[in-house]
Every structure is written in C-alpha cells, then in structure tokens.
Coordinates of N, CA and C in Angstrom, one line a residue:
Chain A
X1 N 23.4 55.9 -10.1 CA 23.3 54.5 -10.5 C 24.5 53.7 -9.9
X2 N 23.8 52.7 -9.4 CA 25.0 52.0 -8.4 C 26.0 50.8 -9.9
X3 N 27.6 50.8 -9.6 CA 28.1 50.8 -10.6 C 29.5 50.3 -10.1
X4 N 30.0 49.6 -10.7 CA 31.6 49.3 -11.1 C 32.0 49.8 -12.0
X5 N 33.6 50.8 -12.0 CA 33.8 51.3 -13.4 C 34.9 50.7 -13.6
X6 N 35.9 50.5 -14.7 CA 37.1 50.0 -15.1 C 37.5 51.3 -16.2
X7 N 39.1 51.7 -15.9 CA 39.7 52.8 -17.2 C 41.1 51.9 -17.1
X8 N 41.5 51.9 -18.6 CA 40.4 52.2 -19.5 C 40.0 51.0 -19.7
X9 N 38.9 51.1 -21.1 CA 38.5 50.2 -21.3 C 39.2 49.2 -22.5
X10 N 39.8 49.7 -23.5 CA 40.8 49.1 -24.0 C 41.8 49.8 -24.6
X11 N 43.6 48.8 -24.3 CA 44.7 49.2 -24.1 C 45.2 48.5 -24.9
X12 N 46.5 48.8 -25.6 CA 47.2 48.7 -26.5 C 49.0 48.9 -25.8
X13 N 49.5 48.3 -25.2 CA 51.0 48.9 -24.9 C 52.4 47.6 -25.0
X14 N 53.3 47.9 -24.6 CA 54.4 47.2 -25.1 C 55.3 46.5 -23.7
X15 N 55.6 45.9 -23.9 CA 56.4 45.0 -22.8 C 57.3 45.8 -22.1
X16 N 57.5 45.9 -20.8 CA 58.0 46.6 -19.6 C 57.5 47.6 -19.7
X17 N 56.0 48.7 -20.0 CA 55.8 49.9 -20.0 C 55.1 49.6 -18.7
X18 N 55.3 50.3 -17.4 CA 54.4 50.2 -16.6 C 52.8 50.5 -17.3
X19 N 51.7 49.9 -15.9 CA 50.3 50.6 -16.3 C 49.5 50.0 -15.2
X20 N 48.8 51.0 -15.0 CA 48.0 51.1 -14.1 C 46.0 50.7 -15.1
X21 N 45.4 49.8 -14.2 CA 43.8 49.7 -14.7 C 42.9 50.0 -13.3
X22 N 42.3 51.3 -13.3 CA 41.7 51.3 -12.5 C 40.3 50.8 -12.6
X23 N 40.0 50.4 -11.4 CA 38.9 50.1 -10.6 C 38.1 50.6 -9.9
X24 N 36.1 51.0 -9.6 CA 35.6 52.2 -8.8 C 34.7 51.8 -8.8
X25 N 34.3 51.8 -7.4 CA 32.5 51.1 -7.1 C 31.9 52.3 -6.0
X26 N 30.9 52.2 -6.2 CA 30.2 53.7 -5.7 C 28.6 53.1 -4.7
X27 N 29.3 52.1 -4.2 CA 28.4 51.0 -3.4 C 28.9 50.6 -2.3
X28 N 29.7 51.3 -1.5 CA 30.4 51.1 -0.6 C 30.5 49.8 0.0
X29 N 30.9 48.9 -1.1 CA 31.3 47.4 -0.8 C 32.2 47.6 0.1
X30 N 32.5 46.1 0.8 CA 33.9 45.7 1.3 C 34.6 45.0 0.6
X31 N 33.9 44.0 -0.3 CA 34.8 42.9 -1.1 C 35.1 43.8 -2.3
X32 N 36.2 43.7 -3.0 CA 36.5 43.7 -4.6 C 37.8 42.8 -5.4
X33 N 37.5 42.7 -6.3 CA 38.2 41.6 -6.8 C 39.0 41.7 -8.3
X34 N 40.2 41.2 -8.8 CA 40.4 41.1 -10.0 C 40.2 40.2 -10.5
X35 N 39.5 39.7 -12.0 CA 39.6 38.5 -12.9 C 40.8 38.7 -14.0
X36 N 41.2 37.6 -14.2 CA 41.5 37.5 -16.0 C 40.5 36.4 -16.6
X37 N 40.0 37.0 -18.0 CA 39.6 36.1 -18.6 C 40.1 35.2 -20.4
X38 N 40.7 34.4 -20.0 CA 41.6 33.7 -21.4 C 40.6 32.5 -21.6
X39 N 40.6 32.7 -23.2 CA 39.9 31.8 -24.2 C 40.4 29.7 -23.6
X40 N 39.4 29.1 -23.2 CA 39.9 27.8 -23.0 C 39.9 27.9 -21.2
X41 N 40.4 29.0 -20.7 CA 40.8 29.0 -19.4 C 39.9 29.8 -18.4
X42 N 38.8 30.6 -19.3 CA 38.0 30.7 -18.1 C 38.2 32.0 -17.4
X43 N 37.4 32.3 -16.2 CA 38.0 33.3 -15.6 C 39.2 33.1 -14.3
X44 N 40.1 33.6 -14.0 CA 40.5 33.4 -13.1 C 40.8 34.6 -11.9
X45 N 40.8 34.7 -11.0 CA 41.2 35.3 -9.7 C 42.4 35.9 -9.9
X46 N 42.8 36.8 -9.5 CA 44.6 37.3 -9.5 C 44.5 38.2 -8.6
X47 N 43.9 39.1 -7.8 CA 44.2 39.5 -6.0 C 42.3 39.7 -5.9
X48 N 42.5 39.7 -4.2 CA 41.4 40.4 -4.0 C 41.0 40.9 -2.4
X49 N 40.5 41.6 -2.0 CA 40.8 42.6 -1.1 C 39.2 42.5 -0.8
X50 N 39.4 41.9 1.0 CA 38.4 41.9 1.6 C 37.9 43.9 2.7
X51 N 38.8 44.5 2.5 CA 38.7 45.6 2.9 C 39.5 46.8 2.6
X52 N 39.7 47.8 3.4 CA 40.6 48.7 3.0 C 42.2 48.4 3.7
X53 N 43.4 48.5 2.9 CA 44.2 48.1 3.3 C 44.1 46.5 3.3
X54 N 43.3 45.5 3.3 CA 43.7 43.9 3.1 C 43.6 43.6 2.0
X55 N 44.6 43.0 1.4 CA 45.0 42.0 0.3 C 45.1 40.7 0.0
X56 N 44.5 39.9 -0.9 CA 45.1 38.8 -1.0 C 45.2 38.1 -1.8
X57 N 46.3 37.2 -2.1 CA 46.5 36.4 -4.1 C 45.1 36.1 -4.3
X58 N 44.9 35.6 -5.2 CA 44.1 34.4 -5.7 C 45.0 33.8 -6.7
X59 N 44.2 32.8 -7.6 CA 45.0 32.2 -8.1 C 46.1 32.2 -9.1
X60 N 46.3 33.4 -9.9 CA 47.3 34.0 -11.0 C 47.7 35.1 -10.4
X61 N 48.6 35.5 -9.0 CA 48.8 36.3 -8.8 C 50.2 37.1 -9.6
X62 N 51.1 36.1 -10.2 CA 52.4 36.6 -10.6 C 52.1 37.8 -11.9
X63 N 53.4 39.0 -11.2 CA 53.6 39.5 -12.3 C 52.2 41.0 -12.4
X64 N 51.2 41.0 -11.3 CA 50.7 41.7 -10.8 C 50.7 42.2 -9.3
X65 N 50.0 43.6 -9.2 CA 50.2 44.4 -7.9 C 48.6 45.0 -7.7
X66 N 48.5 45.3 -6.1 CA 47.0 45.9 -6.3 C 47.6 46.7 -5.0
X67 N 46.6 47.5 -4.6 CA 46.7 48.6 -3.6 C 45.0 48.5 -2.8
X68 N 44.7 49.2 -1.9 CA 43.4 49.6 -1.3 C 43.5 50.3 -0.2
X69 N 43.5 51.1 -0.9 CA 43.9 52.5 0.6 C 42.7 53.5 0.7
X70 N 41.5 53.4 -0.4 CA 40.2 53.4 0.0 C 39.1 52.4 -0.6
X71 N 38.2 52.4 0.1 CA 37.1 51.4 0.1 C 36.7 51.4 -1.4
X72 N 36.4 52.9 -1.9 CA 36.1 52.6 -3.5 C 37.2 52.3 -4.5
X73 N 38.0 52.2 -4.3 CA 39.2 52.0 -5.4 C 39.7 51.2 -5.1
X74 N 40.2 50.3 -6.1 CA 40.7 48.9 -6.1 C 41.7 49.0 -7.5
X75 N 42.8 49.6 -8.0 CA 44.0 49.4 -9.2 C 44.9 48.6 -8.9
X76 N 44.3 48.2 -10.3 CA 45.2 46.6 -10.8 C 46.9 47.3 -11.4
X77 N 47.9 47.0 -10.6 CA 49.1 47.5 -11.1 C 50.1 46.2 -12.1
X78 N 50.4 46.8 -13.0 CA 51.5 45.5 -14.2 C 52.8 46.8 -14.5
X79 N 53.3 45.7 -13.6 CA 55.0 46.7 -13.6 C 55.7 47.2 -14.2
X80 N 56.0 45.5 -15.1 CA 56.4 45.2 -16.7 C 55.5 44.2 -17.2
X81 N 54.7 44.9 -17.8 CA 53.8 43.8 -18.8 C 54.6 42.6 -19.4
X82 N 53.9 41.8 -20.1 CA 54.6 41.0 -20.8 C 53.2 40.6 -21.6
X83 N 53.8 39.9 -22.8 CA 52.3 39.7 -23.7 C 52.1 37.8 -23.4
X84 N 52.3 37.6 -22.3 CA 51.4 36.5 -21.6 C 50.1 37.0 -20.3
X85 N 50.4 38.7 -20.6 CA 49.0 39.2 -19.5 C 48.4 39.7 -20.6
X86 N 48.5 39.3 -21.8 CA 47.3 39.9 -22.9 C 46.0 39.4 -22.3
X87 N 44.8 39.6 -21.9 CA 44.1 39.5 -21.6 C 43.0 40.2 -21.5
X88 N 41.4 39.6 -21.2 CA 40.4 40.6 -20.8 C 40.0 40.4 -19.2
X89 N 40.3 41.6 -18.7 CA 40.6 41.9 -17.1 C 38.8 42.5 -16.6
X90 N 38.8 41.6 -15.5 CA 37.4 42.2 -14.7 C 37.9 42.6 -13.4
X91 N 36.6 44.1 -13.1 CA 37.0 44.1 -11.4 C 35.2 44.3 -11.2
X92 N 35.5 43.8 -9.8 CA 34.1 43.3 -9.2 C 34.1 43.5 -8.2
X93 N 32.9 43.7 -7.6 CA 32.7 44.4 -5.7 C 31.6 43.9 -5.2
X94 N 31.5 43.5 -4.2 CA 30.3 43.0 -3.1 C 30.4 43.1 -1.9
X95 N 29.2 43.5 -0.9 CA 28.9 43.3 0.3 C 30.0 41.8 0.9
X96 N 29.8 42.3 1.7 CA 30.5 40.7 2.9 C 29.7 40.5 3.7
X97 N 29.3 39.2 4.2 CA 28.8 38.9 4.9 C 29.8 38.0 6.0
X98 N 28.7 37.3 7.3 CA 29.6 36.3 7.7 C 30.0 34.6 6.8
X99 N 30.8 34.9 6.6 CA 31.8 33.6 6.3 C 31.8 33.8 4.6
X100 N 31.7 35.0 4.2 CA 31.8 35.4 3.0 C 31.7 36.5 2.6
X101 N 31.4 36.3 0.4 CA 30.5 37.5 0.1 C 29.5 37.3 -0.4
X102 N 28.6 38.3 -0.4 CA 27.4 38.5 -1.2 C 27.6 38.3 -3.4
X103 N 26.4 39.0 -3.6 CA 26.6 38.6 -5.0 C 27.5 39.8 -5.4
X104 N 27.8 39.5 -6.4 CA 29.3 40.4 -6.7 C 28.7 41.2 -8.0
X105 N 29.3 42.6 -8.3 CA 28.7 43.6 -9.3 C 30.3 43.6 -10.0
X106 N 29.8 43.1 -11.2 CA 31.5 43.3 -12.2 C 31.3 44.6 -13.3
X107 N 32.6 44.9 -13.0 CA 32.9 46.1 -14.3 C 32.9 45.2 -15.5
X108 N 32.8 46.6 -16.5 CA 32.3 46.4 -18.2 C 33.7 45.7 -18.8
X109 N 35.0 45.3 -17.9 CA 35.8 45.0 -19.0 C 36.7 45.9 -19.0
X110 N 38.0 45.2 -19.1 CA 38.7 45.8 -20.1 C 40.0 44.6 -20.9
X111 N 40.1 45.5 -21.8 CA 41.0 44.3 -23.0 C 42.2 45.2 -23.5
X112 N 43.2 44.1 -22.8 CA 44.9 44.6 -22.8 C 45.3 43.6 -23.6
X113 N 46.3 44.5 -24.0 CA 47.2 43.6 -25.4 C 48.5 44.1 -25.0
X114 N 49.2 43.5 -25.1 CA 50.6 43.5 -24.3 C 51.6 43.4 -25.8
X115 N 52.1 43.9 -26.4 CA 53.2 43.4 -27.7 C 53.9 43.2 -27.0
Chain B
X1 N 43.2 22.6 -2.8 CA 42.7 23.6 -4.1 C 41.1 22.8 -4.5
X2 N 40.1 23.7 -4.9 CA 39.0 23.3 -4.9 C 39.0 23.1 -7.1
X3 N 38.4 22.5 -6.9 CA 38.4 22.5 -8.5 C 36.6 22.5 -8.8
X4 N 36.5 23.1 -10.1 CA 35.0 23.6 -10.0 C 35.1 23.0 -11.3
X5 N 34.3 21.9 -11.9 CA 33.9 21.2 -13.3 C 32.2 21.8 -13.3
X6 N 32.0 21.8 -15.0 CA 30.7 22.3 -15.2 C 30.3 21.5 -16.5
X7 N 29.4 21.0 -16.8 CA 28.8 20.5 -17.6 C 27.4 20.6 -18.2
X8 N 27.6 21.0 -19.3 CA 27.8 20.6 -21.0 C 28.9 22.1 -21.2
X9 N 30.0 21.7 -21.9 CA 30.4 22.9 -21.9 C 29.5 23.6 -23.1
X10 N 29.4 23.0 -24.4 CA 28.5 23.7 -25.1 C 26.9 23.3 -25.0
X11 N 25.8 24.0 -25.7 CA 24.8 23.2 -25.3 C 24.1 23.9 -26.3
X12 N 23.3 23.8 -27.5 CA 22.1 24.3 -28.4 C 20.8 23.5 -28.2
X13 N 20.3 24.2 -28.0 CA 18.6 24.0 -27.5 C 17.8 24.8 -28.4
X14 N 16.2 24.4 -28.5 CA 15.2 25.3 -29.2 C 14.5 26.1 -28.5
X15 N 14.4 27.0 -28.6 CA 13.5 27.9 -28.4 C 12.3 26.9 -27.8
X16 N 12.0 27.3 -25.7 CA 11.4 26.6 -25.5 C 11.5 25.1 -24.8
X17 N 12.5 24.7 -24.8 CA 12.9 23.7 -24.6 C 13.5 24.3 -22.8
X18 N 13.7 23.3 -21.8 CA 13.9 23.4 -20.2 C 15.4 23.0 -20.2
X19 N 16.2 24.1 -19.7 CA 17.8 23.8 -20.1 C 18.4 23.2 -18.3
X20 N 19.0 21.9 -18.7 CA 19.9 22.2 -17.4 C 21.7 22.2 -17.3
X21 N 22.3 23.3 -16.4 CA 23.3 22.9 -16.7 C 24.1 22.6 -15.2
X22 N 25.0 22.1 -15.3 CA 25.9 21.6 -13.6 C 26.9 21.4 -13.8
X23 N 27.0 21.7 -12.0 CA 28.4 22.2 -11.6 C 28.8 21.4 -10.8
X24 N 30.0 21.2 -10.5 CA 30.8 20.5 -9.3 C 31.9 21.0 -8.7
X25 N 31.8 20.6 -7.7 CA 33.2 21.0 -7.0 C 34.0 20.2 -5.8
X26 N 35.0 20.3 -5.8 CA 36.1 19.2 -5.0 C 36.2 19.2 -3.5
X27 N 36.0 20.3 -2.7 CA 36.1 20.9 -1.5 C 34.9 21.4 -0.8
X28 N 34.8 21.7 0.5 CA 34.1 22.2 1.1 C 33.8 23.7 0.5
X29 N 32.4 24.2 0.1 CA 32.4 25.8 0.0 C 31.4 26.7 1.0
X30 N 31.8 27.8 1.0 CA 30.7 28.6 1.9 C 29.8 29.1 0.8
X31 N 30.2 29.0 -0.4 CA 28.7 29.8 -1.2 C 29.1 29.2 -2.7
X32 N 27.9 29.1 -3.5 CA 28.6 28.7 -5.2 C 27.4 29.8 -5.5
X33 N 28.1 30.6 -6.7 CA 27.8 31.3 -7.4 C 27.8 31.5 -8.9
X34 N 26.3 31.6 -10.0 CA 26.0 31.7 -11.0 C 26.1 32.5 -11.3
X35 N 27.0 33.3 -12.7 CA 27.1 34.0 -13.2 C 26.7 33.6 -15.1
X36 N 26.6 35.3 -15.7 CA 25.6 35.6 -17.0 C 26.5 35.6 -17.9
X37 N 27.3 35.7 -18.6 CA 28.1 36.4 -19.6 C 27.7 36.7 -21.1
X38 N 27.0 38.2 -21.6 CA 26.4 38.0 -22.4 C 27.4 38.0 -23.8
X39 N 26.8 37.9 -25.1 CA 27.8 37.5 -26.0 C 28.7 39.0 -26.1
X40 N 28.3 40.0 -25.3 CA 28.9 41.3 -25.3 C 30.4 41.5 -24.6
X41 N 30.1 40.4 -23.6 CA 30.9 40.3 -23.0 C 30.7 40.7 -21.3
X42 N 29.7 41.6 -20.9 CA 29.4 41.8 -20.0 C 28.9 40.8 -18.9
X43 N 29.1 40.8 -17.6 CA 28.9 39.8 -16.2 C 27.9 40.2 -15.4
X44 N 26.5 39.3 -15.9 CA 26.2 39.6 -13.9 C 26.0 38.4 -13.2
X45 N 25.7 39.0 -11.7 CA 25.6 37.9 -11.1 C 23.8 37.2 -11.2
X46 N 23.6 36.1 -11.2 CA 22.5 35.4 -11.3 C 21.9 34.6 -9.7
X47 N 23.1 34.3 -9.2 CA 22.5 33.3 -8.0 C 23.5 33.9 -7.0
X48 N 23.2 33.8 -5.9 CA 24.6 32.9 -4.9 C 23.8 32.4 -4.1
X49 N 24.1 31.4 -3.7 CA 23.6 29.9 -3.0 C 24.6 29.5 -2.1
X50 N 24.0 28.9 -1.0 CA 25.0 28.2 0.2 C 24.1 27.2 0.4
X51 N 22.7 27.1 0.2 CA 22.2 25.9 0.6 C 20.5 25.9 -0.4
X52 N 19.5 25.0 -0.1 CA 18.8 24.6 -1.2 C 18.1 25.2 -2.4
X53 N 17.6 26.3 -2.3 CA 17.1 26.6 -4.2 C 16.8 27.9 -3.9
X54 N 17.1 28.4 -5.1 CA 16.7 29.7 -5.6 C 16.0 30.0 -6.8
X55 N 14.8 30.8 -6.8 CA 13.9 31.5 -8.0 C 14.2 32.5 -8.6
X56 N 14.5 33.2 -9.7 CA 13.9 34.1 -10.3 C 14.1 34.3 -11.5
X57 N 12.4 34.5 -11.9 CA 11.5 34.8 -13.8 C 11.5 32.8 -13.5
X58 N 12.4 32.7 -15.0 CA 12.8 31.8 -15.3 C 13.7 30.7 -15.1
X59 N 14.8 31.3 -14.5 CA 15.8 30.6 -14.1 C 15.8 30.0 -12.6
X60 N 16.3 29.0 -12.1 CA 16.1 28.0 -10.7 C 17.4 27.3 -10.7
X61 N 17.7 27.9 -9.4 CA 19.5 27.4 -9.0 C 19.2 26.4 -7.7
X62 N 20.0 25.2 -8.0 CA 20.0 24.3 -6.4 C 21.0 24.1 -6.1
X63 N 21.3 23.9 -4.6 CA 22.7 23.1 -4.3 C 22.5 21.8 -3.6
X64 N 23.8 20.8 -3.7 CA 23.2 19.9 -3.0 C 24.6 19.9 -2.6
X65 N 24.7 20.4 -0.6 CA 25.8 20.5 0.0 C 26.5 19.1 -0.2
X66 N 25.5 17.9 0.1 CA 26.6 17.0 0.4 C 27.4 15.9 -0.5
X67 N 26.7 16.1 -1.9 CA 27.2 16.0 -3.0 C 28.0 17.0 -4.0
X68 N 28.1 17.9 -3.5 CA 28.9 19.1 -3.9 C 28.4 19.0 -5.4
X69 N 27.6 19.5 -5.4 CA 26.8 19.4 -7.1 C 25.8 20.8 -6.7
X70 N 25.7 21.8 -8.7 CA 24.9 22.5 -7.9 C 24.4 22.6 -9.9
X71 N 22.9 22.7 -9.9 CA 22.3 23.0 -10.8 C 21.9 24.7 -11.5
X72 N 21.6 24.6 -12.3 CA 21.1 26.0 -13.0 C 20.0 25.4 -14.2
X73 N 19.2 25.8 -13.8 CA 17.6 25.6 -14.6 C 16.8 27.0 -15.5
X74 N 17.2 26.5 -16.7 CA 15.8 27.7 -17.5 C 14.7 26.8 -18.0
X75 N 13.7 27.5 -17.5 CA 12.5 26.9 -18.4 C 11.8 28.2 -19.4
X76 N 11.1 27.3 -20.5 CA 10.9 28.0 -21.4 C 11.7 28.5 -21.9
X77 N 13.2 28.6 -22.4 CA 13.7 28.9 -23.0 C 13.7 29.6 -24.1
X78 N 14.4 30.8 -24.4 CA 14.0 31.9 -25.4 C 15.6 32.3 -25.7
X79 N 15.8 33.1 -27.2 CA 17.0 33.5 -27.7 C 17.7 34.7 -26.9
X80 N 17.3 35.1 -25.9 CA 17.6 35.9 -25.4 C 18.6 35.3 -24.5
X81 N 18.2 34.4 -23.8 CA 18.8 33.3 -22.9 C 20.6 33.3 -23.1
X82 N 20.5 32.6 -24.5 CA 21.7 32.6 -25.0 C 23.1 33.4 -24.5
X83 N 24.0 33.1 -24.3 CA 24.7 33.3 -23.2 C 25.6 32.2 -22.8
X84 N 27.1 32.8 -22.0 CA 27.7 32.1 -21.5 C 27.5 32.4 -19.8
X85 N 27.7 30.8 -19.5 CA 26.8 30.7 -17.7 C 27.8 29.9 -17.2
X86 N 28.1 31.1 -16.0 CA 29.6 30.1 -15.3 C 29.3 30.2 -14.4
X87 N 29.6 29.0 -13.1 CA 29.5 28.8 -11.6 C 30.8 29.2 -11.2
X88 N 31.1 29.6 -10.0 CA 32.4 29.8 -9.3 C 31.8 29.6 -7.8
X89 N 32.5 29.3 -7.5 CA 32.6 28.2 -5.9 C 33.2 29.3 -4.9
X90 N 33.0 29.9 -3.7 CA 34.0 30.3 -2.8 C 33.8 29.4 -1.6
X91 N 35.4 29.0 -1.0 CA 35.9 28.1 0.2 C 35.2 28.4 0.9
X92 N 34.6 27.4 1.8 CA 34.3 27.4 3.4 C 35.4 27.7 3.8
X93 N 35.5 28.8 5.3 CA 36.3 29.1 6.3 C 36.2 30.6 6.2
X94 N 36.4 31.1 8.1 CA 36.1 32.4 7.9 C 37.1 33.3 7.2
X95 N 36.8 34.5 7.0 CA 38.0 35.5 6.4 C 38.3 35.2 5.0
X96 N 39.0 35.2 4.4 CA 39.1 35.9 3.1 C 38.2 34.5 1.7
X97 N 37.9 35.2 0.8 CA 37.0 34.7 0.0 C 37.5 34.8 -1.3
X98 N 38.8 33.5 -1.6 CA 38.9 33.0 -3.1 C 38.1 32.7 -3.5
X99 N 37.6 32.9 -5.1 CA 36.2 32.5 -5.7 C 37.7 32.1 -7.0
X100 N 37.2 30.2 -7.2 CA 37.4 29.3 -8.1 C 36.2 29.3 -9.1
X101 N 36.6 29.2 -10.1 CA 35.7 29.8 -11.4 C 35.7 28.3 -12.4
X102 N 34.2 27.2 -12.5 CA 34.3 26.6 -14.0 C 34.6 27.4 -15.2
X103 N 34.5 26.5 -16.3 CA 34.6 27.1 -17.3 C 34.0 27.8 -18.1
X104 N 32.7 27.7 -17.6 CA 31.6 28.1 -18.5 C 30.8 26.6 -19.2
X105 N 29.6 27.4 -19.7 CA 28.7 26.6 -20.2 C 28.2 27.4 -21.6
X106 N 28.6 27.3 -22.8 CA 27.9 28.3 -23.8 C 26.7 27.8 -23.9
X107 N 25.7 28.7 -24.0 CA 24.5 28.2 -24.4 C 23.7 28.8 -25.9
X108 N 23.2 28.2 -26.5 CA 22.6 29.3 -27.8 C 21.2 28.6 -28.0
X109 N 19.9 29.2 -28.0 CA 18.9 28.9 -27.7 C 18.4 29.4 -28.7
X110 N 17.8 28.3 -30.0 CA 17.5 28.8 -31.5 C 15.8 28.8 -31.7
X111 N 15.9 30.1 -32.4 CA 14.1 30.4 -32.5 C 13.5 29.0 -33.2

C-alpha cells in the first residue's frame, strides 16, 4: 500500500531534550516536505527537500533540522525543543514534475507537546 | 512572499445545498492546490491545478490565472463532505517548490 509514515505519532517531552520525527514514503517520490499545523495559523512549511541530499527552508524554518541522504526518508530534527514547537507536525511526498510538484500524499500526523 | 487568502473561513450549509469556497493569492504560482482535512485530522490531496478546471464525483476545482483567484465547488452536498478545505499555492519559477498554505475553510454540511 503506497503510504507516508510518521513515528511517532504522539510525543510528550521537555525543553532541550533532543528528538528526532521520522518520516517514510514507499513511493519513490522526489518531493517531501514538513508542515506545522497551529490553531488560528494554519499549516505552515518549515523545510522541504526536492531530492536526495537537497534542502530547503520554507517558511518556519527556525529552531529545526532535516537531513535526506535517502529518497525514502525525510527526519524532522528539534535540537532543543522548546514549548513554542508544541505542535501538530505533517510530512508529505510527491512526484516532481517540470516547474514543480505533483499532488502530494501526507502522513497521519503527529502531535508534540513540548513542556 | 505570496499570500494565499480563502474565503468563507467558516461555512454551514444543508444537506444538499452547492457549496462554494475561494481562494486567492498575491504572486505569480506554478500550481494551487486543494486539500481535505477530515475532522480526524487526516490530509488528502483533492486538486492540483495550474490552469482551467478540474472534475471529480462531486467536487469541481477552477483557476483563473489572471485573476489569481481559484474556486472549489461541491454539489449536492452531504454530511460526509464536512471537513476542513485548504488551498496552498506553490511559486512560479523553476527548481524548488515552497507551498504557501490559506487558512482553511471549515465546512459542516447538516442533514
């Protein structure tokens, strides 16, 4: 079953604890992407990675890291949390086309709480 | 920076009733894209559009490039519908693809 996964799915941790949210698509996209989604604000962008090895902000990049050193994995890294990244986090993947991407397949979620 | 406005942010309709909701945006884009969000919380994608209409079942997505305006259409509306429906815009220009995100549109569609 062709699929986005996100681990975990929900997190509970404390300010400066590193953590890692992985991301896994089994669709051999090129695009993948991070969201945050906050109440009032919508979703927003925070990296996204047109291939393996390329990176790039989007719009809330601070205070997060991402990596892509293979095509299926895409981990969202938070160094030192802080409880202004409390949040519900998406990752999402799609085909590329020219002068873009295609429709994009998002993971189930995950919901971080930062104390 | 592109800014993506959507309107009605909330919207209650009857069961049955032909919903429309719209989107805008500030900047040139290479694609705008409709997205599902059910009360579960879960995303899919619904449209992506670069230029005039798209079908399917029930729902009908348009753009209108040179008014940077883009629609989302249900007809016959049913409680299932109900849902939050967000457009997000990605820039014209080649190579990398920020996708700017409205706010949403909640919708609740009463038997």
């Amino acid at each position: 079953e062709a699929q986005v996964t996100q681990n975990p799915r929900y997190l509970i941790t404390v300010t400066g604890k590193k953590l890692t949210v992985t991301c896994s698509q089994n669709m051999n996209h090129e695009y993948m992407s991070w969201y945050r989604q906050d109440p009032g604000l919508g979703l927003r962008q925070i990296y996204y990675s047109m291939n393996v090895e390329v990176t790039d902000k989007g719009d809330v990049p601070e205070g997060y890291k991402v990596s892509r050193k293979e095509k299926r994995n895409f981990p969202l890294i938070l160094e030192s949390p802080s409880p202004n990244q409390t949040s519900l986090y998406f990752c999402a993947s799609s085909r590329t086309r020219a002068g873009g991407i295609n429709e994009q397949f998002f993971g189930p979620g995950t919901r971080l709480t930062v104390l | 920076k592109n800014e993506v406005e959507q309107s009605p942010q909330n919207l209650t309709a009857q069961e049955g009733e032909f919903i429309t909701i719209n989107c805008s945006y500030s900047v040139g884009i290479s694609a705008l894209h409709w997205l599902q969000q059910h009360p579960g919380g879960g995303i899919v994608s619904l449209f992506m559009l670069s230029s005039g209409k798209k079908k399917h079942g029930r729902l009908i997505a348009t753009i209108n490039i040179q008014e940077k305006h883009s629609s989302l259409h249900i007809t016959a509306s049913h409680p299932r519908d109900s849902a939050v429906y967000i457009c997000a815009a990605s820039l014209s220009g080649g190579g990398a693809d920020g996708l700017t995100f409205g706010k949403g549109t909640h919708l609740i569609i009463q038997p």
